[in-house]
XYZ file of C-alpha atoms in Angstrom:
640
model
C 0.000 0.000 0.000
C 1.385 3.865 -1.143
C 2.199 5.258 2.192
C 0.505 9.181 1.923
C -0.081 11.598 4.520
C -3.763 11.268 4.164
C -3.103 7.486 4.686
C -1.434 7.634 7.906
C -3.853 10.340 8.995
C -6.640 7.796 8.066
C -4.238 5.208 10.140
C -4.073 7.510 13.043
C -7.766 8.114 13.681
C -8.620 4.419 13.504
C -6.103 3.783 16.271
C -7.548 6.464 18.274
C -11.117 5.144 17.995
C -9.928 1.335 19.122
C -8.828 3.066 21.976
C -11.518 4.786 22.809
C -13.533 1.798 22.229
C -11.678 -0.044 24.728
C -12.446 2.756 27.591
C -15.756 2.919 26.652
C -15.817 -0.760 27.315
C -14.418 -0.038 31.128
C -17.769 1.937 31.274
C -20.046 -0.440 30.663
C -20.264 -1.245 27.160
C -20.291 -4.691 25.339
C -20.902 -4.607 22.216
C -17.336 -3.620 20.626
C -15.130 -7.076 19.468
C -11.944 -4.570 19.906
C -12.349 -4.675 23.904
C -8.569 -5.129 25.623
C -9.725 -6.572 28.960
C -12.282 -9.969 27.998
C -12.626 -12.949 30.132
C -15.817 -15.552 30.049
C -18.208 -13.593 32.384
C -20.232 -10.726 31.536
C -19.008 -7.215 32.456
C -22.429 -6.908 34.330
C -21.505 -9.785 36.678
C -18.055 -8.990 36.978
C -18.329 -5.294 38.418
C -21.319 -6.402 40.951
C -18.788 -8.968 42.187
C -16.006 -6.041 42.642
C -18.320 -3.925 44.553
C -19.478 -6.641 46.634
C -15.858 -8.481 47.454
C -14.001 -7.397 50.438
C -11.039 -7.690 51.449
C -11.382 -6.214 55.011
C -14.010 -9.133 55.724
C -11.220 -11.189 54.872
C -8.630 -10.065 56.779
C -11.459 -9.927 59.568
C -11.962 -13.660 59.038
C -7.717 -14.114 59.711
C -8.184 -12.570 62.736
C -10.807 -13.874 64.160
C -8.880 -17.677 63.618
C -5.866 -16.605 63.966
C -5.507 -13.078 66.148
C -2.270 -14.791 66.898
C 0.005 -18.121 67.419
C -1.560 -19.047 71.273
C -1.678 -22.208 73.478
C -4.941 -24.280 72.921
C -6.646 -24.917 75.913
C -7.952 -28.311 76.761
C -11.386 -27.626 76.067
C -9.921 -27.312 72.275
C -9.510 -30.847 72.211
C -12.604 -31.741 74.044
C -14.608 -29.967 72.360
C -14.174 -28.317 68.840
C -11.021 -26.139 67.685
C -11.187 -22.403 67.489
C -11.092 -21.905 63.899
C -13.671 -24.430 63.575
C -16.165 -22.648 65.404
C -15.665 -19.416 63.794
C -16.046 -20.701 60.503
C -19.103 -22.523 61.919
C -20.844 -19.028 63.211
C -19.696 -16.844 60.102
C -20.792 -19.645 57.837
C -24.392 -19.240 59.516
C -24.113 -15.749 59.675
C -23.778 -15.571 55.930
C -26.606 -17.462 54.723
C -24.996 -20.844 53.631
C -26.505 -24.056 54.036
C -26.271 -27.256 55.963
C -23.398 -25.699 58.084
C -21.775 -28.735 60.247
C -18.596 -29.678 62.147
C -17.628 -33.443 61.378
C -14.488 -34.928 63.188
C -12.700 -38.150 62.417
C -10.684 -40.001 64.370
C -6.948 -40.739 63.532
C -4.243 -42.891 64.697
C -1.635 -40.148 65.071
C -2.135 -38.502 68.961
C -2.672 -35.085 69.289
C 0.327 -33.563 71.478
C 0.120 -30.201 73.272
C 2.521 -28.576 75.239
C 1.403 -26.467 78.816
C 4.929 -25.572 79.738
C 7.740 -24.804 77.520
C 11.089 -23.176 78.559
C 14.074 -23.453 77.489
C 17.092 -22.182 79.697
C 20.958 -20.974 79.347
C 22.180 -21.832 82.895
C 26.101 -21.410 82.081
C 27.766 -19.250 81.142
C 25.468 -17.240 82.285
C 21.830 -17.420 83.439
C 19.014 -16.539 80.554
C 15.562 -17.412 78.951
C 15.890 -17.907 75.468
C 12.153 -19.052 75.038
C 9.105 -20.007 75.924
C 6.000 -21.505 74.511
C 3.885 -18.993 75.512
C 6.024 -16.457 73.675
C 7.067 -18.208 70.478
C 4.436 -21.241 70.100
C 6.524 -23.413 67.307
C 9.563 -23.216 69.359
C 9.218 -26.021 71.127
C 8.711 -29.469 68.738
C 5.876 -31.357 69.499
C 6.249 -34.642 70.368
C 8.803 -33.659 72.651
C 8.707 -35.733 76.223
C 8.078 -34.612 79.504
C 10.532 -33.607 81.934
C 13.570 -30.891 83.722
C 16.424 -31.584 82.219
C 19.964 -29.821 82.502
C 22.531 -30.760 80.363
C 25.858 -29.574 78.547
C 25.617 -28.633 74.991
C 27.262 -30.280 71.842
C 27.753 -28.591 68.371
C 27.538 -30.591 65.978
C 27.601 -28.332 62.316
C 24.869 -29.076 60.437
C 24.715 -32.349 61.623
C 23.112 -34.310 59.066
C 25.776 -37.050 58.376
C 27.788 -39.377 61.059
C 30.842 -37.783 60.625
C 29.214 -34.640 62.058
C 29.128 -36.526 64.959
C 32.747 -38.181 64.445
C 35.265 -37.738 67.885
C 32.486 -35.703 69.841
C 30.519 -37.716 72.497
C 27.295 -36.628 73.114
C 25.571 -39.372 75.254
C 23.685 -37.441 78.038
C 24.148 -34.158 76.350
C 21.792 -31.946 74.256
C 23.088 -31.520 70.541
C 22.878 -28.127 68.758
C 23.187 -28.283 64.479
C 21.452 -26.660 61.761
C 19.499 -29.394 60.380
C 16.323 -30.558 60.987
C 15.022 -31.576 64.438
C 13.801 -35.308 62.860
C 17.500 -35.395 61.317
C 19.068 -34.495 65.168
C 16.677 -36.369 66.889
C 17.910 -39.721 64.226
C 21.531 -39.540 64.666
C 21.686 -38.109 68.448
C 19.197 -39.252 70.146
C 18.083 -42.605 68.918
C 21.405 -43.798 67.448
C 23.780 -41.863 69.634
C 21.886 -41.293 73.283
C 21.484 -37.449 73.865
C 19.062 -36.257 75.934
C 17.766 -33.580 73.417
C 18.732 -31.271 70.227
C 18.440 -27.777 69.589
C 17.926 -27.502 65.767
C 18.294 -23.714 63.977
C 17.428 -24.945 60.945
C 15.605 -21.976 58.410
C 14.736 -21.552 54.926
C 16.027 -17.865 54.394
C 18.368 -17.788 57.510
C 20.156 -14.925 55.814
C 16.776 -12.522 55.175
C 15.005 -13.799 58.108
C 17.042 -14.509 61.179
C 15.195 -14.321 63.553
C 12.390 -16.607 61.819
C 11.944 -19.852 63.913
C 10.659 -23.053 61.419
C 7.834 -25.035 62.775
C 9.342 -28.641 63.344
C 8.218 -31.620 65.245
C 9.984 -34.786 65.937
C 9.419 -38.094 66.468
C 7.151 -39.819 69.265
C 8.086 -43.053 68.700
C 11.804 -44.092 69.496
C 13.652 -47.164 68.671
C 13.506 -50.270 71.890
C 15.969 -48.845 74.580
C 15.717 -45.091 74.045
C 13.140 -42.028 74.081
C 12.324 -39.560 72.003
C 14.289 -36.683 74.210
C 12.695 -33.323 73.556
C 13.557 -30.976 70.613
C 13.685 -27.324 70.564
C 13.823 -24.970 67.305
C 15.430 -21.878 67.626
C 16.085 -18.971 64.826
C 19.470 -18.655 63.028
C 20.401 -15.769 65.438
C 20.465 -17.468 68.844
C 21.717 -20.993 67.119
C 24.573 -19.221 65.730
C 24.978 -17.235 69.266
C 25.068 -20.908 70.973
C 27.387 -22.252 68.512
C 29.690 -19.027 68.827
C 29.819 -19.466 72.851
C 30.920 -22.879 72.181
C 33.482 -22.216 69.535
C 35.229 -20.072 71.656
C 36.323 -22.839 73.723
C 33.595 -21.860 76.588
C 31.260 -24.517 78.470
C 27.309 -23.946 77.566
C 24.626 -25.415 79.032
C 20.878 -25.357 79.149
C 17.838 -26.512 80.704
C 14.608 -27.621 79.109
C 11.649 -27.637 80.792
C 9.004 -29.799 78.960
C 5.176 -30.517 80.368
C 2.851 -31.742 77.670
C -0.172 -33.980 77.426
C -1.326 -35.834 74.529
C -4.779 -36.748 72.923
C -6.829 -38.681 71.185
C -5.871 -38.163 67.238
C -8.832 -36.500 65.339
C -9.630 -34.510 62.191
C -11.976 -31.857 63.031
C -13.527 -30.219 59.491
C -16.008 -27.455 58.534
C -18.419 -28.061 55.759
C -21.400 -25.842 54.419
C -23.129 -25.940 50.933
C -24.372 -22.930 48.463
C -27.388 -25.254 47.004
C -28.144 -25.760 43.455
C -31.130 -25.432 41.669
C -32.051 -29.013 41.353
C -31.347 -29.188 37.652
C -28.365 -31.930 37.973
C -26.616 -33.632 40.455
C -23.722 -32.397 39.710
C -21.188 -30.244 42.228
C -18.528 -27.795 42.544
C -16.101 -27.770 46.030
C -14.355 -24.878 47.030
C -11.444 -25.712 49.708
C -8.717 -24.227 52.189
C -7.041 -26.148 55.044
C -7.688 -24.508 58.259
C -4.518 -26.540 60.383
C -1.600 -28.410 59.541
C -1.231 -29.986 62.945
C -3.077 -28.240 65.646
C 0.344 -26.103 66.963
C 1.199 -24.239 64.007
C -1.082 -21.991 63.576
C -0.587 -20.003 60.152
C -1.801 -16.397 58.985
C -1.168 -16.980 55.591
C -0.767 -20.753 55.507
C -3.898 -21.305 55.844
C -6.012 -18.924 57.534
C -5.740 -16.549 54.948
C -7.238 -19.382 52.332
C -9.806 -20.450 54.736
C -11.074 -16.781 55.358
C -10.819 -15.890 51.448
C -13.423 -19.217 50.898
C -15.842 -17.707 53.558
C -15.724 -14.044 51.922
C -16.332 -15.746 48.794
C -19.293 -17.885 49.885
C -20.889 -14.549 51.594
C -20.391 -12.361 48.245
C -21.600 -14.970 46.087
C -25.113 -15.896 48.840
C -25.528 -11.925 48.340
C -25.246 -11.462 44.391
C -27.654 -14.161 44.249
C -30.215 -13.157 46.632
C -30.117 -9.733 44.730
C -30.389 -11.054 41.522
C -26.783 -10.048 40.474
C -25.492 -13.586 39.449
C -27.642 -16.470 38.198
C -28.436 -18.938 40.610
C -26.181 -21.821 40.705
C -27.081 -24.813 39.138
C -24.834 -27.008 40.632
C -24.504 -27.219 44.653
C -21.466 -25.702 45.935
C -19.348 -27.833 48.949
C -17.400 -25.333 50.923
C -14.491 -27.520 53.168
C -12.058 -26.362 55.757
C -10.071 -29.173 57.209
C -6.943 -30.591 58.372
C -4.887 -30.566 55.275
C -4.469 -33.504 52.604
C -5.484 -35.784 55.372
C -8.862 -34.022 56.435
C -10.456 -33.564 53.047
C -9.477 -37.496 52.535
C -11.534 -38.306 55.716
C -14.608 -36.276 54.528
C -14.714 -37.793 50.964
C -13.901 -41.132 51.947
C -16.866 -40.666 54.595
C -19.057 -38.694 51.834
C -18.939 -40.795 48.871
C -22.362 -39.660 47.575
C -21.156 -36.054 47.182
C -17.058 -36.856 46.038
C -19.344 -38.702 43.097
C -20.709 -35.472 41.827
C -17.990 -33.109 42.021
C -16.702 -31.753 38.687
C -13.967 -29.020 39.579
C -12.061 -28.122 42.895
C -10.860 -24.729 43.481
C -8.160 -25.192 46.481
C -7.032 -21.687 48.267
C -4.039 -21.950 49.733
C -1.688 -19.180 51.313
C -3.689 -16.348 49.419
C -3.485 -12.537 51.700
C 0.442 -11.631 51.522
C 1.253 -8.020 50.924
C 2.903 -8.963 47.062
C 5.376 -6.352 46.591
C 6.564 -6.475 50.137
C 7.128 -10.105 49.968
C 8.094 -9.974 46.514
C 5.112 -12.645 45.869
C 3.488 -13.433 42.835
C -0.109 -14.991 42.860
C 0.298 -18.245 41.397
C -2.045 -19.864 39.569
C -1.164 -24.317 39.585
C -2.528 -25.908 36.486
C -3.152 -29.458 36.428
C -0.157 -31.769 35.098
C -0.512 -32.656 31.013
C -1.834 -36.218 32.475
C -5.124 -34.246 33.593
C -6.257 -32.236 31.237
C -9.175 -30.110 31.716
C -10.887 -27.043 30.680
C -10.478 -25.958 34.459
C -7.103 -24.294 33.615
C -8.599 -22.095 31.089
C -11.659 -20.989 33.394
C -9.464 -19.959 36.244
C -6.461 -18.599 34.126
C -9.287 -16.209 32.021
C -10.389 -14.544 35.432
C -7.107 -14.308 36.776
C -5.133 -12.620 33.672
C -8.507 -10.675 33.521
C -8.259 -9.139 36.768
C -4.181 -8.485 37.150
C -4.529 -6.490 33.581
C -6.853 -4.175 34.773
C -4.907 -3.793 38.468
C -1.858 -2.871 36.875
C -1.169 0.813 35.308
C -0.227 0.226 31.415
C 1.718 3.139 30.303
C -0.499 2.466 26.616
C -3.409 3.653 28.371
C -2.092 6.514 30.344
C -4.306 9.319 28.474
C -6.636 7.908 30.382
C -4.536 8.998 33.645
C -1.582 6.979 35.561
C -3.594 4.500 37.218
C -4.847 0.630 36.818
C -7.855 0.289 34.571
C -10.288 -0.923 36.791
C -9.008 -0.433 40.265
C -9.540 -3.012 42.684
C -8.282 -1.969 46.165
C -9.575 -1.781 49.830
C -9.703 0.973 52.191
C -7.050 -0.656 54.546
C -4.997 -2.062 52.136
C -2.467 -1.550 49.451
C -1.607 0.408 46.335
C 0.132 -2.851 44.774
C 0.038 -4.266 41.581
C -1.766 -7.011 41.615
C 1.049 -9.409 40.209
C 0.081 -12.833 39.303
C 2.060 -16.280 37.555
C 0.160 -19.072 36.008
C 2.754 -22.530 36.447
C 2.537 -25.987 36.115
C 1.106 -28.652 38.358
C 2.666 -28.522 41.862
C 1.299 -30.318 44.645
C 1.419 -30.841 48.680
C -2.225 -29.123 49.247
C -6.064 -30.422 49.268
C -6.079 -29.894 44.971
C -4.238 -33.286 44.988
C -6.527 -34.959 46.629
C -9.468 -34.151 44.429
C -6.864 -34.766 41.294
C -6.455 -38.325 43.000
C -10.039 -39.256 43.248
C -10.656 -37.893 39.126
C -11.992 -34.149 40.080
C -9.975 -31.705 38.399
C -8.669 -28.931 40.919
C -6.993 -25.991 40.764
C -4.550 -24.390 43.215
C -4.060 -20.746 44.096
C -1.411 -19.835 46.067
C 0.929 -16.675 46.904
C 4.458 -17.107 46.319
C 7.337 -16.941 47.440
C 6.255 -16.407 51.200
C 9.142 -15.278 53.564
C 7.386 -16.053 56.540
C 6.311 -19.615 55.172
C 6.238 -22.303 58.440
C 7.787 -20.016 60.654
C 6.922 -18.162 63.911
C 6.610 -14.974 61.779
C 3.624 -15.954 59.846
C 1.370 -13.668 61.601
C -1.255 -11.397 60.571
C 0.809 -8.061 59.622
C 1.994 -9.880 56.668
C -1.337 -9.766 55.201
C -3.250 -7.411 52.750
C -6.864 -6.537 52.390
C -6.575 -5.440 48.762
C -4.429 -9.065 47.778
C -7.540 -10.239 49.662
C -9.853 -8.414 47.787
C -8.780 -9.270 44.312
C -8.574 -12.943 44.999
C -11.833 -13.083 46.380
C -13.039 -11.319 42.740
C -10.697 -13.908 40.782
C -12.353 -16.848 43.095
C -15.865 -15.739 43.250
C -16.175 -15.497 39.809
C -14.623 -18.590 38.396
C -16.870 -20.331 40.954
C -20.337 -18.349 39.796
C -19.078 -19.663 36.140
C -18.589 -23.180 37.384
C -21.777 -23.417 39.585
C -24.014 -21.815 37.175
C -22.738 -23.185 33.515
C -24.938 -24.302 31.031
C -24.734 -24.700 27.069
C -24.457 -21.438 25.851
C -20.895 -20.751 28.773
C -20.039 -24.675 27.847
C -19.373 -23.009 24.450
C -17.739 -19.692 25.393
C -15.704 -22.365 27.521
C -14.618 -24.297 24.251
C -13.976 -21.066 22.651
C -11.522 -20.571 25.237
C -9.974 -23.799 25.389
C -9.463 -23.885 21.702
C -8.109 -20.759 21.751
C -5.718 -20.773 24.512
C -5.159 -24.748 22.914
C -3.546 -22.846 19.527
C -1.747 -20.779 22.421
C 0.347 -23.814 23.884
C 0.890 -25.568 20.616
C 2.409 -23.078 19.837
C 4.270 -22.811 22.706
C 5.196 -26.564 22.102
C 6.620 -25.645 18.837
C 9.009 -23.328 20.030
C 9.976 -25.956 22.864
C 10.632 -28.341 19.680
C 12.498 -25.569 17.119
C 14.651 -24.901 20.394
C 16.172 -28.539 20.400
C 16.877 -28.589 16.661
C 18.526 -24.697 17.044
C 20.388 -26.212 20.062
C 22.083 -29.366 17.938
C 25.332 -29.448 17.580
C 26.215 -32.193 15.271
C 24.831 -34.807 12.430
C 24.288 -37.201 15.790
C 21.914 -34.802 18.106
C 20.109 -33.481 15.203
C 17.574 -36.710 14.626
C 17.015 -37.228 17.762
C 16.590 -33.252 18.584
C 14.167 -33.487 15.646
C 11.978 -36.549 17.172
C 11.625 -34.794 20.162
C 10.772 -31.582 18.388
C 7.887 -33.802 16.900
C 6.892 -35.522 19.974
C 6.638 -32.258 21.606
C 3.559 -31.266 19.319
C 2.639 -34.427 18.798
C 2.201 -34.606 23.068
C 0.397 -30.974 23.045
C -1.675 -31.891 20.149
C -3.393 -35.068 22.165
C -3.962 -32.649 25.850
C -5.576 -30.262 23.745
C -7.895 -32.854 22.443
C -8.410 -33.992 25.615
C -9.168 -30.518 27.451
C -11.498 -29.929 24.555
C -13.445 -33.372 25.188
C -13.729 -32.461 29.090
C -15.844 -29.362 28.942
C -18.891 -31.860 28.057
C -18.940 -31.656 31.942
C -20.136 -27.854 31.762
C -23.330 -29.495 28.913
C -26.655 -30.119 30.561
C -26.705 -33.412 28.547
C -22.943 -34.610 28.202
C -23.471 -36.855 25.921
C -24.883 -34.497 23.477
C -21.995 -32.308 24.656
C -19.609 -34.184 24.057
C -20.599 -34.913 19.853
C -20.984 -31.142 19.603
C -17.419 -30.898 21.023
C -15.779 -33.540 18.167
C -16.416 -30.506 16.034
C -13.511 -28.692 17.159
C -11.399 -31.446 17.234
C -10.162 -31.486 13.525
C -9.286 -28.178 14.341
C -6.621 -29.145 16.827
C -5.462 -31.925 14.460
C -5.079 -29.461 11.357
C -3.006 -26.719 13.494
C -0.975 -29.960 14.488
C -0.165 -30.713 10.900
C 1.000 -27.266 10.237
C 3.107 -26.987 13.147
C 4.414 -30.404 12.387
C 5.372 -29.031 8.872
C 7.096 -26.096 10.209
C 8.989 -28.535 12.119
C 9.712 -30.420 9.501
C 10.816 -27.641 7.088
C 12.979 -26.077 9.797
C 14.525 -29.590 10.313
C 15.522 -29.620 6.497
C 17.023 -26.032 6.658
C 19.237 -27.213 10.235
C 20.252 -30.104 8.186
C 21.551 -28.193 5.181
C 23.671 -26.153 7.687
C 25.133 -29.027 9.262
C 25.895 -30.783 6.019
C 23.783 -33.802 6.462
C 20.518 -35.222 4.370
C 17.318 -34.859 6.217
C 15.921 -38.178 7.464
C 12.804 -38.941 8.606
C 12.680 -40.689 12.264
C 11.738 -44.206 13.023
C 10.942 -45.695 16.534
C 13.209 -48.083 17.614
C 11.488 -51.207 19.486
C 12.028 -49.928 22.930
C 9.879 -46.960 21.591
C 7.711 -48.841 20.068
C 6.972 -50.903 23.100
C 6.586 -47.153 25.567
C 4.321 -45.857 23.239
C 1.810 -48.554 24.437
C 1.999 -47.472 27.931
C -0.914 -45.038 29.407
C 0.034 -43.306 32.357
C -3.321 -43.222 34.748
C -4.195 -41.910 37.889
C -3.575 -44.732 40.252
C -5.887 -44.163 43.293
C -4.160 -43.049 46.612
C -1.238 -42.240 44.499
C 0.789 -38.994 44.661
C 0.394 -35.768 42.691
C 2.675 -33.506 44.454
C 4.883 -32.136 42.094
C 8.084 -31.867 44.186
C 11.538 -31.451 44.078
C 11.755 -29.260 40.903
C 9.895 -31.765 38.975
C 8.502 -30.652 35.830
C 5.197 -32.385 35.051
């Protein structure tokens, strides 16, 4: 086209109405296709869930569970914990239904300390803590009793030659690693009376953080399990300082504790469908891991987002704001991993209906003071699902309109569509989507064939420590989650045909989106050959990458027959759209293939075709499958 100044002109106006389109949209509007900010729920729906949200109820929530890391009293453990109860009375408060408090018992003992201190009595005389100050610092498990002994340093004191030419029978044993690890190689295979662990995950940034710990109750015939106490990185290193300047230390622990009968104490309430299908949605956040650590942000801050959402969504319905659900909404609090097993395995008639989890886990941190991210788990490529796409939508939707776009700034030096709260901060609202990690309730759903999602903030500084307390939190982090959750669970609940659709649309779309991303993967390992020998094989992995993309997408297209009020009829409208994945296969395949010619040239070899070998041959038979009671936890780095 002749370039003229008429032309660019021309050029120049258009661009300026898109724009103004696209604010006009932020008013109200619906109609233009241009609109920058989309996701799958009407614009209608989505502000009357901003208004309503809070993130001070929230943060209210935290405190009320959590106002801070305290001794239990008995009647805790006779009765019904805390947190239970005020999820219990808030629940009712709200307007959900069939509120109830289930406990199951367990094998494991509940231990809880009453008297904690721990003593220097030489070189000098000083408290360095006590339970009733610092709740964590004393590992539970630990076994009654007054005992004063000397103190050995061991290092790290992971590995027997820590322990090499330094006798610590009778003695209390100070390293860096964990208490379990101490408690192993000084206690039960060495005879000390204790250990004094300072093990930390940032003991650089965070010294004074102390890790919550336990040991072992159980010792090996002839020995006890001692006591264990953690301490931070400033007062280890102070203890192993004394002692490495050739002066005597020693200490006194004081240790009375009483244990109970094991039990997993859980919250459950329902949002109730409409009658129109059995079908369910559960929305869950652990309220304890163990019943000492008691977390701000791991979990309290998950289990009071869950309740906020449950109260904004029983409001937006009863006012006519968002449809009525279809489906019945579960709400669970429990004991992690090992309370929502207990409720499922005792609830079999509801785990049967359940078609999507959203898990909350670790949700209110402050981002840019903790230099978090809100982080967005997918599920692993060996369960697809159309679940990704829903929550990933909402999520992209809301961080693009909390974050000031210098594109936009004619419109003034803010975000888009603020969403902040009164008490809270001016952040960005910063957000990740990654791949399948595990160790929280999601697996457990994933396990038992219910696709879950998990939301978490991260990376936490105060993660498992004694400084996981309420100050870390936010009420506008709070407040955007609860948008990002509410809504992906009003979509879930209330889906029928017409969203199943917009749903494919989605997943097709954001389908052509990772296959594309796969391709890149597999042009990256034929740029990165060296030599006539890595180039095949870089080119059969190039292909298998596609050809592996190419089969989840069909898959995550097939599984949004769920969202169909008939899924059988779904699921034939569906096969549709799969050609369409196969054809943008082939074409990736051929750019693959083409690219593979021109890397061959370079290298001076002929282009050859790849052939399985037997052994391949043979693999390619194998299906991997969920195996129930298996593991989906994603650690250690593993990509999945």
């Amino acid at each position: 086209m002749r370039i003229t100044t008429r032309t660019l002109t021309r050029l120049a106006c258009s661009t300026i109405t898109v724009a103004i389109a696209g604010f006009t949209l932020l008013g109200g509007s619906t109609s233009a296709q241009e609109r920058e900010d989309r996701t799958l729920l009407p614009w209608d729906q989505l502000r009357a869930i901003i208004n309503e949200a809070s993130g001070e109820r929230a943060m209210h929530h935290v405190l009320e569970l959590v106002p801070y890391p305290r001794i239990r009293s008995r009647a805790e453990y006779e009765g019904h914990f805390r947190e239970n109860e005020v999820i219990a009375r808030f629940a009712t408060e709200y307007g959900f239904d069939d509120v109830k408090v289930e406990s199951f018992p367990t094998a494991q003992r509940s231990w809880q300390g009453w008297q904690g201190e721990l003593w220097i009595t030489a070189p000098e005389t000083r408290k360095l803590y006590d339970i009733h100050d610092v709740a964590i610092s004393l590992a539970p498990n630990s076994e009654n009793g007054d005992v004063t002994a000397e103190v050995v340093d061991v290092g790290v004191g992971e590995r027997p030659e820590d322990y090499a030419h330094k006798d610590v029978k009778g003695k209390v044993v100070l390293g860096s690693a964990t208490a379990t690890t101490l408690q192993r190689l000084a206690v039960f295979e060495r005879g000390a009376v204790g250990v004094i662990s300072w093990n930390a995950l940032r003991p650089e940034s965070y010294p004074d953080a102390i890790l919550s710990a336990s040991i072992g109750g159980n010792a090996p015939q002839g020995r006890t399990p001692g006591f264990g106490w953690i301490v931070s990185p400033r007062v280890g290193r102070e203890l192993a300082d004394t002692l490495g300047k050739g002066q005597s230390l020693t200490v006194r622990s004081i240790v009375r504790a009483e244990t109970f009968p094991g039990e997993l104490e859980t919250v459950h309430a329902t949002i109730k469908g409409d009658g129109s299908t059995d079908q369910a949605v559960v929305i869950s956040a652990h309220l304890h891991e163990g019943y000492i650590k008691q977390g701000a942000n791991d979990d309290a801050s998950g289990s009071g987002l869950i309740l906020e959402m449950g109260r904004t969504y029983i409001r937006l319905i009863k006012e006519g704001k968002l449809p009525r659900p279809r489906r019945t909404v579960h709400f669970l609090w429990v004991p992690e991993i090992s309370g929502t097993n207990a409720w499922l395995d005792a609830h079999p008639e509801v785990a049967r209906t359940l078609i999507a989890d959203l898990n909350f886990d670790m949700e209110g941190l402050g981002l840019a003071r903790s230099g978090s991210r809100w982080v967005l788990h997918r599920t692993p490529d060996t369960f697809p699902t159309y679940l990704n796409d829903v929550g990933q939508s909402v999520m992209e939707w809301v961080a693009a309109i909390n974050q000031e776009r210098v594109r936009f700034r004619d419109n003034g030096y803010r975000f888009t569509l603020p969403i902040l709260s009164p008490n809270g901060s001016q952040d960005p609202f910063y957000i990740s989507v990654e791949k399948h990690y595990g160790s929280s309730d999601h697996v457990v759903y994933m396990q038992r064939g219910v696709p879950a999602l998990m939301f978490i903030t991260w990376p936490d500084m105060w993660y498992h420590s004694s400084q996981d307390t309420p100050d870390k939190l936010d009420p506008t982090q709070f407040r955007r989650a609860a948008v990002v959750g509410t809504a992906s669970l009003s979509l879930l609940a209330s889906a029928g045909d017409a969203t199943a659709i917009k749903v494919a649309g989605e997943s097709l779309a954001r389908g052509t989106e990772r296959l594309g991303t796969a391709e890149r993967k597999g042009l990256g390992y034929l740029a990165d050959a060296t030599d006539a020998a890595s180039l095949p094989i870089a080119y059969a992995e190039a292909k298998n990458a596609v050809a592996h993309q190419q089969g989840v997408e069909r898959a995550v297209l097939a599984s949004v027959k769920d969202l169909f009020a008939d899924a059988t009829g779904g699921t034939r409208s569906l096969a549709t759209l799969l050609p369409l994945v196969d054809g943008r296969a082939a074409a990736l395949q051929a750019d693959i293939t083409a690219y593979h010619a021109l890397r061959a040239q370079q290298l001076g070899v002929t282009p050859v075709e790849p052939t399985r070998t037997a052994a391949e041959v043979e693999a390619s038979r194998i299906v991997a499958a969920r195996v129930p009671g298996g593991r989906m936890l994603g650690r250690r780095g593993r990509n999945q």
